[in-house]
mmCIF file of N, CA and C in Angstrom:
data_model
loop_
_atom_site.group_PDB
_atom_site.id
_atom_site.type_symbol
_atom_site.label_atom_id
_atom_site.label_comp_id
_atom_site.label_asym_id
_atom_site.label_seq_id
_atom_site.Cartn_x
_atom_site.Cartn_y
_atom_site.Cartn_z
ATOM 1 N N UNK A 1 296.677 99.374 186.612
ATOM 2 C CA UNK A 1 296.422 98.165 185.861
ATOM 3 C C UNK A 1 296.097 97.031 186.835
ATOM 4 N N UNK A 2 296.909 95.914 186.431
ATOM 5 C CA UNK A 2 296.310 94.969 187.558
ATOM 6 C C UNK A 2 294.926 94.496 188.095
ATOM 7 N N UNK A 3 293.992 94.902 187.603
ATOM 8 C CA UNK A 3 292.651 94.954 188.194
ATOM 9 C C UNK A 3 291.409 93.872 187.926
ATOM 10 N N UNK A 4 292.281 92.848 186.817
ATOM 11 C CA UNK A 4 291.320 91.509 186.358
ATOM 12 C C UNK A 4 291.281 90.546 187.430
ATOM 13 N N UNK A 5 290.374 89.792 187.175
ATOM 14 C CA UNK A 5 289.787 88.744 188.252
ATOM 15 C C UNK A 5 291.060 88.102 188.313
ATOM 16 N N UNK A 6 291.660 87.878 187.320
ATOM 17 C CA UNK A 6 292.121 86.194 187.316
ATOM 18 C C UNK A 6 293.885 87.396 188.559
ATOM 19 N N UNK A 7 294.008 88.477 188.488
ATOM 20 C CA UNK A 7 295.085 88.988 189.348
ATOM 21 C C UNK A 7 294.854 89.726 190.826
ATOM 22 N N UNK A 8 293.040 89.475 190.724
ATOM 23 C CA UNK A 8 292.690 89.462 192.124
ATOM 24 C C UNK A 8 292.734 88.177 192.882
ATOM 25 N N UNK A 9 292.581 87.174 192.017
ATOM 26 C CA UNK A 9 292.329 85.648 192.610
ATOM 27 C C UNK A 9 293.933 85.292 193.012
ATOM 28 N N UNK A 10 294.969 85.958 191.897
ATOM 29 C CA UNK A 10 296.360 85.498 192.167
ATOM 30 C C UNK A 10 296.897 86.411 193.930
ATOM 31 N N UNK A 11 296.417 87.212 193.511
ATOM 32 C CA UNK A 11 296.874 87.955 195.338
ATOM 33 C C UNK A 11 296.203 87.399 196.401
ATOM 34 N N UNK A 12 294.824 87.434 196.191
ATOM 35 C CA UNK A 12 294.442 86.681 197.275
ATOM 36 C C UNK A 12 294.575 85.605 197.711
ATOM 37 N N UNK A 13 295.239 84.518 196.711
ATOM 38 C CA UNK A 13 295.612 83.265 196.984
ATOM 39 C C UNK A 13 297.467 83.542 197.673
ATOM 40 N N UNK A 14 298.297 84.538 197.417
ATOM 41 C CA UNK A 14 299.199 84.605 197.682
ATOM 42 C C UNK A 14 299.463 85.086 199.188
ATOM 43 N N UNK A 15 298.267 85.735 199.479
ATOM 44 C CA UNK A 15 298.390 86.253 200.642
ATOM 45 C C UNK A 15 297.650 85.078 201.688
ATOM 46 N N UNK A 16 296.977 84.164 200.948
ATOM 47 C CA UNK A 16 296.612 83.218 202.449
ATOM 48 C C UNK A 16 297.934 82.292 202.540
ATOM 49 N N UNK A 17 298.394 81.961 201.071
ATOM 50 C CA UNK A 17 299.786 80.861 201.638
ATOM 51 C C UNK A 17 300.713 81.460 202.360
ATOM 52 N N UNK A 18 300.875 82.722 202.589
ATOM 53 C CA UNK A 18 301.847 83.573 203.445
ATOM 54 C C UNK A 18 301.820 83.231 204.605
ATOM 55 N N UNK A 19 299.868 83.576 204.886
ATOM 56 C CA UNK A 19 299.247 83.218 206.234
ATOM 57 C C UNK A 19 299.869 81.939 206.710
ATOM 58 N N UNK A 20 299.423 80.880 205.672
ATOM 59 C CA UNK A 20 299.576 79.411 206.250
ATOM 60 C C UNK A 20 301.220 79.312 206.079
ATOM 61 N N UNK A 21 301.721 79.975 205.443
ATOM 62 C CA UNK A 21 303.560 79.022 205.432
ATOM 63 C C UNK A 21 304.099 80.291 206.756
ATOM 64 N N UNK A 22 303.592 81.328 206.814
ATOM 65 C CA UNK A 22 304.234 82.070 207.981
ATOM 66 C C UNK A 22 304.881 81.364 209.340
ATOM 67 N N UNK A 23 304.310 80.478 210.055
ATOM 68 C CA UNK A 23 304.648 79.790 211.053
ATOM 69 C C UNK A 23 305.795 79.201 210.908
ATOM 70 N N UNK A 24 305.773 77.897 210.086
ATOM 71 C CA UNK A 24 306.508 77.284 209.398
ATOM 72 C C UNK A 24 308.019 78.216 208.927
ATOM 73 N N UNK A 25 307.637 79.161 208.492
ATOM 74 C CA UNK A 25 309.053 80.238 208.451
ATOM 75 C C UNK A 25 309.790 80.411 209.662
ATOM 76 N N UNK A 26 308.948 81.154 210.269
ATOM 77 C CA UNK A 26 309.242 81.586 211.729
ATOM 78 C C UNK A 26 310.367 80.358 212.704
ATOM 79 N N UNK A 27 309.662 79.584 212.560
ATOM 80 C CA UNK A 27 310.144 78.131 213.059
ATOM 81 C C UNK A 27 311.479 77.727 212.296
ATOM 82 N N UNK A 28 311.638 77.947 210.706
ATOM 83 C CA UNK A 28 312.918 77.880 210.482
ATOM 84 C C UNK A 28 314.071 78.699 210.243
ATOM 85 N N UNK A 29 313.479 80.167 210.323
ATOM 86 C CA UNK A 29 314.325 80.878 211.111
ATOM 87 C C UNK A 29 314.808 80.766 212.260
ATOM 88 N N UNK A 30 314.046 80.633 213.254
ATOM 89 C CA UNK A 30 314.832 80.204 214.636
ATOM 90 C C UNK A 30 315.098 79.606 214.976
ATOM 91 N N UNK A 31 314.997 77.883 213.968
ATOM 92 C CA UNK A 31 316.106 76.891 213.880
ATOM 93 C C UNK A 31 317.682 77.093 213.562
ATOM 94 N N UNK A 32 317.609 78.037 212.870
ATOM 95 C CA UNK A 32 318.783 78.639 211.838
ATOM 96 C C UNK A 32 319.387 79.327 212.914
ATOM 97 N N UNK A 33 318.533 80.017 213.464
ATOM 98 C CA UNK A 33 319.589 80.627 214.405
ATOM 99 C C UNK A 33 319.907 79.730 215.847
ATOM 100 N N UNK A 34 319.532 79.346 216.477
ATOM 101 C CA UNK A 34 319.839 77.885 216.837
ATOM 102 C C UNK A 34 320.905 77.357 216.401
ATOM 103 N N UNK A 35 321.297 77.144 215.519
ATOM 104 C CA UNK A 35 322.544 76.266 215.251
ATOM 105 C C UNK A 35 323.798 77.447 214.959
ATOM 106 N N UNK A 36 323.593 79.015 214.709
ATOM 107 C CA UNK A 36 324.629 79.740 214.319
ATOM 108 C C UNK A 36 323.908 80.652 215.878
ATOM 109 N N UNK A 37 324.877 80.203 216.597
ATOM 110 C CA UNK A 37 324.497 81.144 217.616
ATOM 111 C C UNK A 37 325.287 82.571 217.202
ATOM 112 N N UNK A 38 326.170 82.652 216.466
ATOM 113 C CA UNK A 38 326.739 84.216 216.315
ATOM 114 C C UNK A 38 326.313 84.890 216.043
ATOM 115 N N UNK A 39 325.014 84.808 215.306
ATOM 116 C CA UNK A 39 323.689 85.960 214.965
ATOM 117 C C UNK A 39 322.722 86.447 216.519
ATOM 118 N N UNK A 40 322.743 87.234 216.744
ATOM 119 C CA UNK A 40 321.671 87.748 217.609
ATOM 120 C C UNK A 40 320.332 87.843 216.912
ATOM 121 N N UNK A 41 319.320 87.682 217.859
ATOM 122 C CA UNK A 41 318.176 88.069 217.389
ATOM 123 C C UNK A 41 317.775 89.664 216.771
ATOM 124 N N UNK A 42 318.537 90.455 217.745
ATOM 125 C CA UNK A 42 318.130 91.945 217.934
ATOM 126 C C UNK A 42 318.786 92.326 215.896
ATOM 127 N N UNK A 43 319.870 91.624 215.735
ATOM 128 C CA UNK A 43 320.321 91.980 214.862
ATOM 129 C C UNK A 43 319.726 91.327 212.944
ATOM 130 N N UNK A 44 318.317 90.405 213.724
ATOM 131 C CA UNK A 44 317.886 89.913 212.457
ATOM 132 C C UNK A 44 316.580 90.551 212.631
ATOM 133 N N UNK A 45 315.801 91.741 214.016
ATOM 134 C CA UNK A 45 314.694 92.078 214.108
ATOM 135 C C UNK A 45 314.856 93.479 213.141
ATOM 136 N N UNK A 46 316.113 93.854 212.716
ATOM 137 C CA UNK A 46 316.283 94.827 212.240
ATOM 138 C C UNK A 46 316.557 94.722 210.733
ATOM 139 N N UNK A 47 316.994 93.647 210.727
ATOM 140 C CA UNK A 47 316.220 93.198 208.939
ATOM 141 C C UNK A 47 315.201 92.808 208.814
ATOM 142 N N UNK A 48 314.680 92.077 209.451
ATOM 143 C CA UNK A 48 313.637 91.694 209.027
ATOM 144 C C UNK A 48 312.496 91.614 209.962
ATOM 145 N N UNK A 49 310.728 91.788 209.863
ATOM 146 C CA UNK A 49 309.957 92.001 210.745
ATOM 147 C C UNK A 49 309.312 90.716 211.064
ATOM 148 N N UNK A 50 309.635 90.457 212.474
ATOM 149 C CA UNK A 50 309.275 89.190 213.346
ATOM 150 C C UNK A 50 307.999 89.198 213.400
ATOM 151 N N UNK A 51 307.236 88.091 212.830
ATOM 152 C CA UNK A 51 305.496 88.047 212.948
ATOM 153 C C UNK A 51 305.094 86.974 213.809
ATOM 154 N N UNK A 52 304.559 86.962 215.253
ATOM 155 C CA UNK A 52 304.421 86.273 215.839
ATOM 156 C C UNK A 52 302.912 85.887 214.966
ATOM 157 N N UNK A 53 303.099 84.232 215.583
ATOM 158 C CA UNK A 53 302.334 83.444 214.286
ATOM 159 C C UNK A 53 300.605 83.478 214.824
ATOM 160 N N UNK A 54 299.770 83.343 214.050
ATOM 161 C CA UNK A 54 298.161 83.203 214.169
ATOM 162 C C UNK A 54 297.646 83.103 215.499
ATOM 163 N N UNK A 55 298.140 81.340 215.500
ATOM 164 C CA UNK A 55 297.863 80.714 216.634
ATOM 165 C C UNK A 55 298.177 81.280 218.070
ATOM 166 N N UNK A 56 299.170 81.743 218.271
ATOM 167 C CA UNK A 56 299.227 82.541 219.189
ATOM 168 C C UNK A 56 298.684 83.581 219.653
ATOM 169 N N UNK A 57 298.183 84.503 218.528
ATOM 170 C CA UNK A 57 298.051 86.166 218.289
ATOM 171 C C UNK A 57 296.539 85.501 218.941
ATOM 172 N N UNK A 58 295.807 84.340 218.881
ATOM 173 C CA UNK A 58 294.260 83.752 219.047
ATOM 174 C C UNK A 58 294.300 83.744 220.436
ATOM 175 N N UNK A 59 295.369 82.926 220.930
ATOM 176 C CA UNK A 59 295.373 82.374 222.202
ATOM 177 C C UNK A 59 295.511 83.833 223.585
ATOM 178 N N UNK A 60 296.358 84.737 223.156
ATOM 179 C CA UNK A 60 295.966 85.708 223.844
ATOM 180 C C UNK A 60 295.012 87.042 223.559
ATOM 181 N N UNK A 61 294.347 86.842 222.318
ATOM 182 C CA UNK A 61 293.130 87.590 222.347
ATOM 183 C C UNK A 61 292.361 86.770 223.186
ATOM 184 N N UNK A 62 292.159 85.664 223.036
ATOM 185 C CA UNK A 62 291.006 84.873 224.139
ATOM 186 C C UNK A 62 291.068 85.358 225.474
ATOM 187 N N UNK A 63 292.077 85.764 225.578
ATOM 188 C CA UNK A 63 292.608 86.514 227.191
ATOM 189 C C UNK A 63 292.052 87.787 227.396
ATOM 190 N N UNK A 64 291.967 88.564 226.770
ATOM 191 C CA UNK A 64 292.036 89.777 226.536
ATOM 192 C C UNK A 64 290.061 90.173 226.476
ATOM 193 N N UNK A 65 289.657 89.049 225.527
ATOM 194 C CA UNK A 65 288.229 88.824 225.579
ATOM 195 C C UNK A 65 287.591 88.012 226.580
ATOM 196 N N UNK A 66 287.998 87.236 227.369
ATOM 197 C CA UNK A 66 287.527 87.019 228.755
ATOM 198 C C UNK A 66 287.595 87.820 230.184
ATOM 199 N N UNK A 67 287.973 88.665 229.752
ATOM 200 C CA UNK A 67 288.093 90.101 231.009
ATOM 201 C C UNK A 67 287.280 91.116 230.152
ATOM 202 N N UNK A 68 286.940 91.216 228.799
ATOM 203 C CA UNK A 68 285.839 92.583 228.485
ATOM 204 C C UNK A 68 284.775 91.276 228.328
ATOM 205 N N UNK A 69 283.950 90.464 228.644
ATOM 206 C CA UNK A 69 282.842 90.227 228.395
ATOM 207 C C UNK A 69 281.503 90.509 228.149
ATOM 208 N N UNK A 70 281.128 92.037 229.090
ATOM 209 C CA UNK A 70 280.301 92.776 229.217
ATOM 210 C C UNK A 70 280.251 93.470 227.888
ATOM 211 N N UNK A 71 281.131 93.629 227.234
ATOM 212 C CA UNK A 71 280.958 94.415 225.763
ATOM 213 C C UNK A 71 280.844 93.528 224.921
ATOM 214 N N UNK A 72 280.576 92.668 224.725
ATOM 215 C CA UNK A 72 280.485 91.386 223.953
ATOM 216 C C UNK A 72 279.446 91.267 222.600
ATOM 217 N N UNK A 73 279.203 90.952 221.541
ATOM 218 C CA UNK A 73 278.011 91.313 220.578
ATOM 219 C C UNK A 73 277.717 90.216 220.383
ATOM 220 N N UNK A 74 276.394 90.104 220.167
ATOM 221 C CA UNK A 74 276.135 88.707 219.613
ATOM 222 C C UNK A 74 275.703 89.126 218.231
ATOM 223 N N UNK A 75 276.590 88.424 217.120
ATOM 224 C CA UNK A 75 276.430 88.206 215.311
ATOM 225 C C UNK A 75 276.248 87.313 214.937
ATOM 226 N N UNK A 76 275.762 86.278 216.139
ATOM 227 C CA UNK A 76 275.235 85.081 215.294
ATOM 228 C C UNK A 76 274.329 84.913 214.337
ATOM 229 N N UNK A 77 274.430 83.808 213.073
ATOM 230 C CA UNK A 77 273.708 84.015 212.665
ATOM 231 C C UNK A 77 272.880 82.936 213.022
ATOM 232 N N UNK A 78 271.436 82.299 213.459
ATOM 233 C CA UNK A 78 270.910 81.126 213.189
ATOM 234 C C UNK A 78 270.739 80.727 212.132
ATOM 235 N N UNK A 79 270.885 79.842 211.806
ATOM 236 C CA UNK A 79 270.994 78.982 210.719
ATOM 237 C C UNK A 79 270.070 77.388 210.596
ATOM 238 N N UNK A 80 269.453 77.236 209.729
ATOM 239 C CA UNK A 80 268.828 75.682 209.749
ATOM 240 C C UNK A 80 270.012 75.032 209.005
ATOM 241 N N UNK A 81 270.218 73.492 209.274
ATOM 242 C CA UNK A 81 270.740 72.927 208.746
ATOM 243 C C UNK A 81 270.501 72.660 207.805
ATOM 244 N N UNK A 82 269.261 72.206 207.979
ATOM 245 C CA UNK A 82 268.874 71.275 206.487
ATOM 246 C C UNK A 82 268.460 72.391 204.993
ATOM 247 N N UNK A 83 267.543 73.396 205.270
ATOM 248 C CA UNK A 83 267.502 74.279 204.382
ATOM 249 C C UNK A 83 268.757 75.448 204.155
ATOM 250 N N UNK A 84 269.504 75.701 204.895
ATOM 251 C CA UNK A 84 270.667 76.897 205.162
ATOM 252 C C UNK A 84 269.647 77.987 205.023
ATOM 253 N N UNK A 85 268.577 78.012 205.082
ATOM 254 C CA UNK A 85 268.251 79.827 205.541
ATOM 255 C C UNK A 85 268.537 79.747 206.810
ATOM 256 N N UNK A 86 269.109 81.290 207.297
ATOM 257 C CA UNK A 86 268.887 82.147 208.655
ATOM 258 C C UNK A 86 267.804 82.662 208.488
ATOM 259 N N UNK A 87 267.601 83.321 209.676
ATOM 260 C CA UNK A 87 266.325 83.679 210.703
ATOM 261 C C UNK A 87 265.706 84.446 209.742
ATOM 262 N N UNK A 88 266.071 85.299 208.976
ATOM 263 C CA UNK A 88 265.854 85.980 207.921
ATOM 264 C C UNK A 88 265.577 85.557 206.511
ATOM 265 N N UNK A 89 265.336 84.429 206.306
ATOM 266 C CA UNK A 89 265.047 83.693 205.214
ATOM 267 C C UNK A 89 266.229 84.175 203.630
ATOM 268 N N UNK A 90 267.435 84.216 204.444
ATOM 269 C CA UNK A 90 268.809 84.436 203.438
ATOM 270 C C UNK A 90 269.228 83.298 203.003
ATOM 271 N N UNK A 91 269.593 82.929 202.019
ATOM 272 C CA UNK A 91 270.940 81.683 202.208
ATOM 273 C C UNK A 91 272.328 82.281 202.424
ATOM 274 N N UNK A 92 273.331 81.324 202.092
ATOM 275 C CA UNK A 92 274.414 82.159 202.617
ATOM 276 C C UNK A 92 275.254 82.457 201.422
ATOM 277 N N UNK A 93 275.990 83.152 201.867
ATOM 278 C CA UNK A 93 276.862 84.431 200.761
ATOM 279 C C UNK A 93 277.626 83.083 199.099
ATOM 280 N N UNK A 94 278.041 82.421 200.215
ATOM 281 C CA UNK A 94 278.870 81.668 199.295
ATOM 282 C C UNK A 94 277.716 80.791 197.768
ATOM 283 N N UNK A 95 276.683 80.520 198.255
ATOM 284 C CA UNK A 95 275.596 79.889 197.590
ATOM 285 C C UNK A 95 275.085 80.288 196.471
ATOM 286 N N UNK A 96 275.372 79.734 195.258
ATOM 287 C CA UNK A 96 275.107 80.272 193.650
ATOM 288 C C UNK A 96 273.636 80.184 193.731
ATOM 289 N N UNK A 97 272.928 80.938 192.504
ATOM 290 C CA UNK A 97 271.401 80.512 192.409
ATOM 291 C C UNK A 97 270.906 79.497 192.015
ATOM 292 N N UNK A 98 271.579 78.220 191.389
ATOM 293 C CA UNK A 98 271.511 77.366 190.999
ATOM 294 C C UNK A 98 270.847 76.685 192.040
ATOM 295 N N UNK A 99 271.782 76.216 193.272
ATOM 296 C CA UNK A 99 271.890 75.764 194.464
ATOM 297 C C UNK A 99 270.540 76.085 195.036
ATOM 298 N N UNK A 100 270.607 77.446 195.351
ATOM 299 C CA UNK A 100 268.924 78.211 196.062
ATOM 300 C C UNK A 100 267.930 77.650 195.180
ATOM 301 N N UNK A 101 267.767 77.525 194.086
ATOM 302 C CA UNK A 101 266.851 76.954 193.356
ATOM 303 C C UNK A 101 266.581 75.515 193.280
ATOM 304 N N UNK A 102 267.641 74.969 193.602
ATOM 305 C CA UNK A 102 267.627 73.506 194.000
ATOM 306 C C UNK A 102 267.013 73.261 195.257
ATOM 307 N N UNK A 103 267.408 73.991 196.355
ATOM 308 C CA UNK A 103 267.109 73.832 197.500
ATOM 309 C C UNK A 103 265.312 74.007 197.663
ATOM 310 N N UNK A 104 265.033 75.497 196.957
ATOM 311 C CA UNK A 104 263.950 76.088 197.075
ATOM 312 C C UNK A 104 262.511 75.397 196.513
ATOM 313 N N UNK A 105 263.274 74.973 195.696
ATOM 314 C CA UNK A 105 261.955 73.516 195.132
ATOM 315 C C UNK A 105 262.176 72.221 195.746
ATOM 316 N N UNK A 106 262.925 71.908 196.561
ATOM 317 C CA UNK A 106 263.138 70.614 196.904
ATOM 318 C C UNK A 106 261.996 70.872 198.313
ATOM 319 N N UNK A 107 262.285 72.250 199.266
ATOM 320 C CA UNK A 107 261.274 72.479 199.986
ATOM 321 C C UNK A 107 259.522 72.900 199.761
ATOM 322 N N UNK A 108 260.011 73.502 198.701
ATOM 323 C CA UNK A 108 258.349 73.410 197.800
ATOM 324 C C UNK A 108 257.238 72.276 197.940
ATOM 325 N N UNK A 109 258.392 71.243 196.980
ATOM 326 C CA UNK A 109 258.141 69.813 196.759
ATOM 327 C C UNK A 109 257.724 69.115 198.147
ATOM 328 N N UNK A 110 258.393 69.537 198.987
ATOM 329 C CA UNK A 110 257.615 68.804 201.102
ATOM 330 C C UNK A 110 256.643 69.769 201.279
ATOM 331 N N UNK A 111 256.579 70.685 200.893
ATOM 332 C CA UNK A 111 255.322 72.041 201.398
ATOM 333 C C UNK A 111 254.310 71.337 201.161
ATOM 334 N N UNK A 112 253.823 71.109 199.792
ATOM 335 C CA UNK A 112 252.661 70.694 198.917
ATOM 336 C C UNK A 112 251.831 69.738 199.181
ATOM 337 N N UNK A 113 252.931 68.507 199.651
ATOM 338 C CA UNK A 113 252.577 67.040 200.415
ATOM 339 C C UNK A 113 251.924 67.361 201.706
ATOM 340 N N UNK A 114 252.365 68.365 202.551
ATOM 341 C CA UNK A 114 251.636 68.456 203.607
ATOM 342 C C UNK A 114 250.343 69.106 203.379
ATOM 343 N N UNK A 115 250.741 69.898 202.358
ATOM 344 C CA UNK A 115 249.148 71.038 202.170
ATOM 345 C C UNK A 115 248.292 70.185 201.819
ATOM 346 N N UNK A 116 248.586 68.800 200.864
ATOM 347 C CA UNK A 116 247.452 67.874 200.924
ATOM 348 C C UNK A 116 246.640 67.056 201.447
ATOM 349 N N UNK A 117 247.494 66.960 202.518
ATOM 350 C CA UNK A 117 247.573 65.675 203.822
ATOM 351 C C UNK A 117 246.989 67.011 204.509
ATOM 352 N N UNK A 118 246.409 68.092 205.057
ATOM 353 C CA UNK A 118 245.925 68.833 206.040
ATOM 354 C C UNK A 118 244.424 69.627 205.257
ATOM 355 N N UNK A 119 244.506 69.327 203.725
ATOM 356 C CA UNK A 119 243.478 70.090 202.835
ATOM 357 C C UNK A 119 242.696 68.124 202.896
ATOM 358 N N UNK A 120 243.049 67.441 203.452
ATOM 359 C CA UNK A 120 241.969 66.099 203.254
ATOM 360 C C UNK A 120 241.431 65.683 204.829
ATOM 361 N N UNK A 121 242.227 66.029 205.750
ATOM 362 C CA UNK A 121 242.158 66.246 206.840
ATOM 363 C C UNK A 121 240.659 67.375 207.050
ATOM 364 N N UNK A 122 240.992 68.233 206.928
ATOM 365 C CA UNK A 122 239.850 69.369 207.242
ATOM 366 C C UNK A 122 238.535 68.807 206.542
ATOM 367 N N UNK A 123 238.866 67.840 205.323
ATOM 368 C CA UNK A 123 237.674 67.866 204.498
ATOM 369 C C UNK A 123 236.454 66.787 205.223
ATOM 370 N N UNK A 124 237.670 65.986 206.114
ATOM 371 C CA UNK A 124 237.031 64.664 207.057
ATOM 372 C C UNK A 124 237.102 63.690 206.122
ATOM 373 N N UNK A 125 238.243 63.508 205.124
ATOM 374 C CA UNK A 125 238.586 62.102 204.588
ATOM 375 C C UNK A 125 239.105 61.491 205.341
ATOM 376 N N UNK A 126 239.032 60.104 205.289
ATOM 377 C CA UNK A 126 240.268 59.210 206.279
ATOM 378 C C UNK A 126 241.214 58.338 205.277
ATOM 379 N N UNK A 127 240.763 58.642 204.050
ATOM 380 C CA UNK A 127 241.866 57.735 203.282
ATOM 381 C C UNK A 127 243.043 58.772 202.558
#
């Protein structure tokens, strides 16, 4: 069961506040223990599983990826600012058709102006 939008949207939202309040836990757990020194650590790693937090887990992959450099990929995507296509004339994932269609005639709409200004040009108008 389980399988409607509205209880995919509820997990996935449950699992990023985890992400984001995780630290924040961590931190008041080991405030807690801090003030009750009679708890050992060893004896709360065995209830419960110690998640060293994001920010950290980042700071020494950066380590780890500055000594393999040579294997390195490039997935960039280029991107224009002003239109959001990449190199590939995509927009991006998040972008309804509404939007692309907004966008896509708004560049239309500058195409046309130039095609006129270069179709009066060739013809040898000057006005």
């Amino acid at each position: 069961m389980a399988k409607s939008l509205r209880s995919k949207w509820k997990r996935k939202m449950r699992a990023e506040k985890r992400k984001k309040n995780a630290p924040k836990e961590l931190s008041r757990l080991k405030s807690i223990l801090k003030v009750n020194s009679d708890v050992l650590m060893k004896d709360v790693q065995e209830i419960a599983t110690v998640v060293v937090p994001k920010y950290c887990q980042e700071t020494t992959q950066c380590m780890v990826k500055d000594e393999k450099d040579d294997m390195k990929m490039e997935t960039e995507n280029k991107r224009n600012k002003k239109s959001l296509l990449d190199q590939h004339g995509q927009y991006p994932i998040w972008m309804n058709q509404r939007q692309r269609k907004r966008l896509k005639a708004k560049r239309e709409k500058g195409r046309g102006k130039s095609r006129a200004k270069a179709a009066k040009a060739a013809k040898g108008l000057a006005w």
